C-alpha cells in the first residue's frame, strides 16, 4: 500500500530518475508479494487476517498503478476501469458476503495468475516509459516514432489482456460464493426441519 503512493508520485513526476524508481516499485511489490506468501506457508503462519489483507494490498497497489497509467495518458481511462470494477466487486461484495457466512475466502490460483500478469504488465509499461526518456539520444540513430508506436501497441495489448483476465478471475469467486450461500440455506433449512420434528415429538 505504501508502494502505491510511492509509485503515483514517481511515475507522474516523469523524469528518468523517478521512472526508474517507479519501475523498481513494481519489481519490489512483485517480490515482496511472493516472499510474503512463501514464508507464511513455510512457517505455517497463514492467518485469516493475511487471507484478507494480502489480496486487499495487491488490489490497492495495482488499481493505483493502472489508474496512474491512465492519468499519465499511457493508456485510456476506460482500459484502467476494469481493474477498479473487479476489485470493488471482490472486496466490497464477495468477501463481505463470505464473512457473513462465517468464512474467509482465500486467494485462488486464478487470482494469483491475475496478480502475476498485473506485475509483469506494470513492470513492462514502467520500463517502456524509461526507454522513452532516451528519445533525444536514440533519435540520432534512427526514427523513434515507429518504435514508440510499437511500444504503445504493446502497452495497450498487455493491459487489455490483463484487464480481461482480471475480470474473468472474479467468476470462480462468484461461483464459490453462490455455492456457499446455497449450502448455508440448506443447512439452515435442515436445522429448522429438525427443530420442528423435535417440537412435534415433544407434543
mmCIF file of C-alpha atoms in Angstrom:
data_model
loop_
_atom_site.group_PDB
_atom_site.id
_atom_site.type_symbol
_atom_site.label_atom_id
_atom_site.label_comp_id
_atom_site.label_asym_id
_atom_site.label_seq_id
_atom_site.Cartn_x
_atom_site.Cartn_y
_atom_site.Cartn_z
ATOM 1 C CA UNK A 1 0.000 0.000 0.000
ATOM 2 C CA UNK A 2 2.903 2.342 0.779
ATOM 3 C CA UNK A 3 4.449 1.423 -2.577
ATOM 4 C CA UNK A 4 1.233 2.518 -4.298
ATOM 5 C CA UNK A 5 1.717 6.083 -3.016
ATOM 6 C CA UNK A 6 5.400 5.993 -3.991
ATOM 7 C CA UNK A 7 4.503 4.765 -7.474
ATOM 8 C CA UNK A 8 1.992 7.567 -8.082
ATOM 9 C CA UNK A 9 4.474 10.251 -7.068
ATOM 10 C CA UNK A 10 7.431 8.870 -9.014
ATOM 11 C CA UNK A 11 5.615 7.881 -12.213
ATOM 12 C CA UNK A 12 3.667 11.134 -12.538
ATOM 13 C CA UNK A 13 6.802 13.181 -11.830
ATOM 14 C CA UNK A 14 8.040 11.539 -15.033
ATOM 15 C CA UNK A 15 11.765 12.186 -15.006
ATOM 16 C CA UNK A 16 14.168 9.398 -15.900
ATOM 17 C CA UNK A 17 15.232 9.003 -12.267
ATOM 18 C CA UNK A 18 11.688 8.880 -10.886
ATOM 19 C CA UNK A 19 10.530 6.475 -13.608
ATOM 20 C CA UNK A 20 13.370 4.130 -12.657
ATOM 21 C CA UNK A 21 12.180 4.300 -9.044
ATOM 22 C CA UNK A 22 8.610 3.594 -10.198
ATOM 23 C CA UNK A 23 9.871 0.567 -12.145
ATOM 24 C CA UNK A 24 11.625 -0.807 -9.075
ATOM 25 C CA UNK A 25 8.457 -0.192 -7.028
ATOM 26 C CA UNK A 26 6.679 -2.706 -9.272
ATOM 27 C CA UNK A 27 9.579 -5.169 -9.020
ATOM 28 C CA UNK A 28 9.707 -4.866 -5.226
ATOM 29 C CA UNK A 29 5.924 -5.252 -4.995
ATOM 30 C CA UNK A 30 6.167 -8.438 -7.070
ATOM 31 C CA UNK A 31 8.974 -9.920 -4.983
ATOM 32 C CA UNK A 32 7.534 -8.926 -1.603
ATOM 33 C CA UNK A 33 4.128 -10.375 -2.511
ATOM 34 C CA UNK A 34 5.718 -13.692 -3.476
ATOM 35 C CA UNK A 35 8.015 -13.871 -0.439
ATOM 36 C CA UNK A 36 5.218 -12.889 1.937
ATOM 37 C CA UNK A 37 3.102 -15.854 0.854
ATOM 38 C CA UNK A 38 6.060 -18.232 0.608
ATOM 39 C CA UNK A 39 7.307 -17.637 4.155
ATOM 40 C CA UNK A 40 3.792 -17.572 5.624
ATOM 41 C CA UNK A 41 3.182 -21.059 4.218
ATOM 42 C CA UNK A 42 6.677 -22.327 5.028
ATOM 43 C CA UNK A 43 6.437 -21.300 8.694
ATOM 44 C CA UNK A 44 2.736 -22.180 8.944
ATOM 45 C CA UNK A 45 1.825 -18.584 9.762
ATOM 46 C CA UNK A 46 -1.111 -18.357 7.329
ATOM 47 C CA UNK A 47 -3.917 -16.431 9.065
ATOM 48 C CA UNK A 48 -7.422 -15.215 8.296
ATOM 49 C CA UNK A 49 -6.046 -11.666 8.504
ATOM 50 C CA UNK A 50 -3.438 -12.486 5.858
ATOM 51 C CA UNK A 51 -6.020 -14.151 3.613
ATOM 52 C CA UNK A 52 -7.983 -10.894 3.575
ATOM 53 C CA UNK A 53 -5.289 -8.225 3.828
ATOM 54 C CA UNK A 54 -2.793 -9.679 1.321
ATOM 55 C CA UNK A 55 -5.175 -9.608 -1.683
ATOM 56 C CA UNK A 56 -6.515 -6.241 -0.471
ATOM 57 C CA UNK A 57 -2.983 -4.784 -0.503
ATOM 58 C CA UNK A 58 -2.458 -6.211 -4.014
ATOM 59 C CA UNK A 59 -5.724 -4.631 -5.122
ATOM 60 C CA UNK A 60 -4.816 -1.202 -3.755
ATOM 61 C CA UNK A 61 -1.395 -1.308 -5.401
ATOM 62 C CA UNK A 62 -2.432 -2.463 -8.863
ATOM 63 C CA UNK A 63 -5.605 -0.393 -9.135
ATOM 64 C CA UNK A 64 -3.480 2.631 -8.220
ATOM 65 C CA UNK A 65 -0.832 1.653 -10.792
ATOM 66 C CA UNK A 66 -3.253 1.307 -13.703
ATOM 67 C CA UNK A 67 -5.178 4.461 -12.787
ATOM 68 C CA UNK A 68 -1.794 6.231 -12.689
ATOM 69 C CA UNK A 69 -1.039 4.969 -16.197
ATOM 70 C CA UNK A 70 -4.377 6.432 -17.293
ATOM 71 C CA UNK A 71 -3.655 9.758 -15.546
ATOM 72 C CA UNK A 72 -0.295 9.904 -17.365
ATOM 73 C CA UNK A 73 -2.037 9.196 -20.730
ATOM 74 C CA UNK A 74 -0.107 5.975 -21.185
ATOM 75 C CA UNK A 75 -3.415 4.100 -21.543
ATOM 76 C CA UNK A 76 -7.007 5.386 -21.856
ATOM 77 C CA UNK A 77 -9.089 5.579 -18.691
ATOM 78 C CA UNK A 78 -11.617 3.024 -19.960
ATOM 79 C CA UNK A 79 -8.832 0.446 -20.122
ATOM 80 C CA UNK A 80 -7.955 1.042 -16.460
ATOM 81 C CA UNK A 81 -11.546 0.906 -15.151
ATOM 82 C CA UNK A 82 -11.931 -2.926 -15.363
ATOM 83 C CA UNK A 83 -9.252 -3.262 -12.669
ATOM 84 C CA UNK A 84 -11.170 -0.906 -10.372
ATOM 85 C CA UNK A 85 -14.528 -2.594 -11.012
ATOM 86 C CA UNK A 86 -13.083 -6.063 -10.422
ATOM 87 C CA UNK A 87 -11.549 -5.169 -7.075
ATOM 88 C CA UNK A 88 -14.637 -3.270 -5.918
ATOM 89 C CA UNK A 89 -16.780 -6.346 -6.593
ATOM 90 C CA UNK A 90 -14.256 -8.624 -4.887
ATOM 91 C CA UNK A 91 -13.624 -6.583 -1.742
ATOM 92 C CA UNK A 92 -16.934 -4.782 -1.229
ATOM 93 C CA UNK A 93 -19.304 -7.600 -2.243
ATOM 94 C CA UNK A 94 -17.800 -11.096 -2.484
ATOM 95 C CA UNK A 95 -15.534 -11.179 0.573
ATOM 96 C CA UNK A 96 -18.013 -9.393 2.919
ATOM 97 C CA UNK A 97 -20.741 -11.819 1.793
ATOM 98 C CA UNK A 98 -18.439 -14.750 2.591
ATOM 99 C CA UNK A 99 -17.670 -13.282 6.023
ATOM 100 C CA UNK A 100 -21.403 -13.092 6.748
ATOM 101 C CA UNK A 101 -21.424 -16.864 6.271
ATOM 102 C CA UNK A 102 -18.581 -17.115 8.794
ATOM 103 C CA UNK A 103 -15.980 -17.918 6.142
ATOM 104 C CA UNK A 104 -12.780 -16.294 4.906
ATOM 105 C CA UNK A 105 -12.269 -16.751 1.183
ATOM 106 C CA UNK A 106 -8.521 -17.184 0.439
ATOM 107 C CA UNK A 107 -6.909 -16.273 -2.874
ATOM 108 C CA UNK A 108 -7.456 -18.833 -5.630
ATOM 109 C CA UNK A 109 -4.917 -19.903 -8.240
ATOM 110 C CA UNK A 110 -6.693 -17.835 -10.882
ATOM 111 C CA UNK A 111 -6.319 -14.796 -8.621
ATOM 112 C CA UNK A 112 -2.593 -15.475 -8.251
ATOM 113 C CA UNK A 113 -2.205 -15.789 -12.028
ATOM 114 C CA UNK A 114 -4.079 -12.500 -12.422
ATOM 115 C CA UNK A 115 -1.707 -10.813 -9.957
ATOM 116 C CA UNK A 116 1.324 -12.214 -11.814
ATOM 117 C CA UNK A 117 0.034 -10.760 -15.095
ATOM 118 C CA UNK A 118 -0.551 -7.413 -13.396
ATOM 119 C CA UNK A 119 3.016 -7.417 -12.049
ATOM 120 C CA UNK A 120 4.557 -8.180 -15.443
ATOM 121 C CA UNK A 121 2.367 -5.643 -17.259
ATOM 122 C CA UNK A 122 3.053 -2.870 -14.729
ATOM 123 C CA UNK A 123 6.806 -3.541 -14.881
ATOM 124 C CA UNK A 124 6.758 -3.655 -18.697
ATOM 125 C CA UNK A 125 4.937 -0.328 -19.073
ATOM 126 C CA UNK A 126 7.199 1.308 -16.475
ATOM 127 C CA UNK A 127 10.246 0.022 -18.354
ATOM 128 C CA UNK A 128 8.941 1.314 -21.698
ATOM 129 C CA UNK A 129 8.385 4.720 -20.099
ATOM 130 C CA UNK A 130 12.061 4.741 -19.055
ATOM 131 C CA UNK A 131 13.154 3.900 -22.617
ATOM 132 C CA UNK A 132 11.130 6.853 -23.923
ATOM 133 C CA UNK A 133 13.256 9.242 -21.866
ATOM 134 C CA UNK A 134 16.213 8.360 -24.117
ATOM 135 C CA UNK A 135 14.363 9.702 -27.163
ATOM 136 C CA UNK A 136 16.713 12.636 -27.786
ATOM 137 C CA UNK A 137 19.686 10.269 -27.806
ATOM 138 C CA UNK A 138 18.062 7.432 -29.770
ATOM 139 C CA UNK A 139 16.702 9.735 -32.487
ATOM 140 C CA UNK A 140 20.281 10.378 -33.610
ATOM 141 C CA UNK A 141 20.498 6.778 -34.723
ATOM 142 C CA UNK A 142 17.012 6.015 -36.057
ATOM 143 C CA UNK A 143 13.463 7.355 -36.327
ATOM 144 C CA UNK A 144 11.966 6.590 -32.918
ATOM 145 C CA UNK A 145 8.362 7.378 -33.883
ATOM 146 C CA UNK A 146 7.682 3.892 -35.238
ATOM 147 C CA UNK A 147 9.402 2.275 -32.254
ATOM 148 C CA UNK A 148 7.319 4.259 -29.788
ATOM 149 C CA UNK A 149 4.139 3.467 -31.731
ATOM 150 C CA UNK A 150 5.023 -0.209 -31.319
ATOM 151 C CA UNK A 151 5.575 0.480 -27.613
ATOM 152 C CA UNK A 152 2.045 1.928 -27.419
ATOM 153 C CA UNK A 153 0.584 -1.156 -29.097
ATOM 154 C CA UNK A 154 2.484 -3.435 -26.703
ATOM 155 C CA UNK A 155 1.333 -1.391 -23.689
ATOM 156 C CA UNK A 156 -2.309 -1.325 -24.763
ATOM 157 C CA UNK A 157 -2.296 -5.007 -25.673
ATOM 158 C CA UNK A 158 -0.691 -6.045 -22.389
ATOM 159 C CA UNK A 159 -3.149 -4.010 -20.330
ATOM 160 C CA UNK A 160 -6.137 -5.254 -22.367
ATOM 161 C CA UNK A 161 -5.154 -8.908 -21.845
ATOM 162 C CA UNK A 162 -4.509 -8.315 -18.137
ATOM 163 C CA UNK A 163 -7.804 -6.425 -17.723
ATOM 164 C CA UNK A 164 -9.734 -9.263 -19.389
ATOM 165 C CA UNK A 165 -8.012 -11.806 -17.138
ATOM 166 C CA UNK A 166 -8.776 -9.666 -14.080
ATOM 167 C CA UNK A 167 -12.490 -9.586 -14.914
ATOM 168 C CA UNK A 168 -12.535 -13.315 -15.712
ATOM 169 C CA UNK A 169 -10.758 -14.127 -12.435
ATOM 170 C CA UNK A 170 -13.723 -12.917 -10.377
ATOM 171 C CA UNK A 171 -16.001 -15.627 -11.822
ATOM 172 C CA UNK A 172 -14.686 -18.558 -9.689
ATOM 173 C CA UNK A 173 -15.143 -16.428 -6.543
ATOM 174 C CA UNK A 174 -18.750 -15.638 -7.507
ATOM 175 C CA UNK A 175 -19.423 -19.311 -8.254
ATOM 176 C CA UNK A 176 -17.993 -20.401 -4.890
ATOM 177 C CA UNK A 177 -19.912 -17.696 -3.045
ATOM 178 C CA UNK A 178 -23.143 -18.869 -4.696
ATOM 179 C CA UNK A 179 -22.351 -22.460 -3.666
ATOM 180 C CA UNK A 180 -21.623 -21.421 -0.080
ATOM 181 C CA UNK A 181 -24.822 -19.404 0.136
ATOM 182 C CA UNK A 182 -26.830 -22.345 -1.182
ATOM 183 C CA UNK A 183 -25.140 -24.726 1.273
ATOM 184 C CA UNK A 184 -25.836 -22.275 4.094
ATOM 185 C CA UNK A 185 -29.522 -22.115 3.205
ATOM 186 C CA UNK A 186 -29.761 -25.904 3.046
ATOM 187 C CA UNK A 187 -28.095 -26.197 6.465
ATOM 188 C CA UNK A 188 -30.463 -23.616 7.918
ATOM 189 C CA UNK A 189 -33.471 -25.407 6.416
ATOM 190 C CA UNK A 190 -32.270 -28.759 7.785
ATOM 191 C CA UNK A 191 -31.809 -27.270 11.250
ATOM 192 C CA UNK A 192 -35.271 -25.724 11.089
ATOM 193 C CA UNK A 193 -36.817 -29.025 9.990
ATOM 194 C CA UNK A 194 -35.032 -30.868 12.807
ATOM 195 C CA UNK A 195 -36.311 -28.305 15.315
ATOM 196 C CA UNK A 196 -39.853 -28.741 14.058
ATOM 197 C CA UNK A 197 -39.533 -32.528 14.280
ATOM 198 C CA UNK A 198 -38.408 -32.213 17.896
ATOM 199 C CA UNK A 199 -41.356 -29.969 18.680
ATOM 200 C CA UNK A 200 -43.777 -32.499 17.165
ATOM 201 C CA UNK A 201 -42.201 -35.348 19.153
ATOM 202 C CA UNK A 202 -42.427 -33.350 22.354
ATOM 203 C CA UNK A 203 -46.083 -32.596 21.697
#
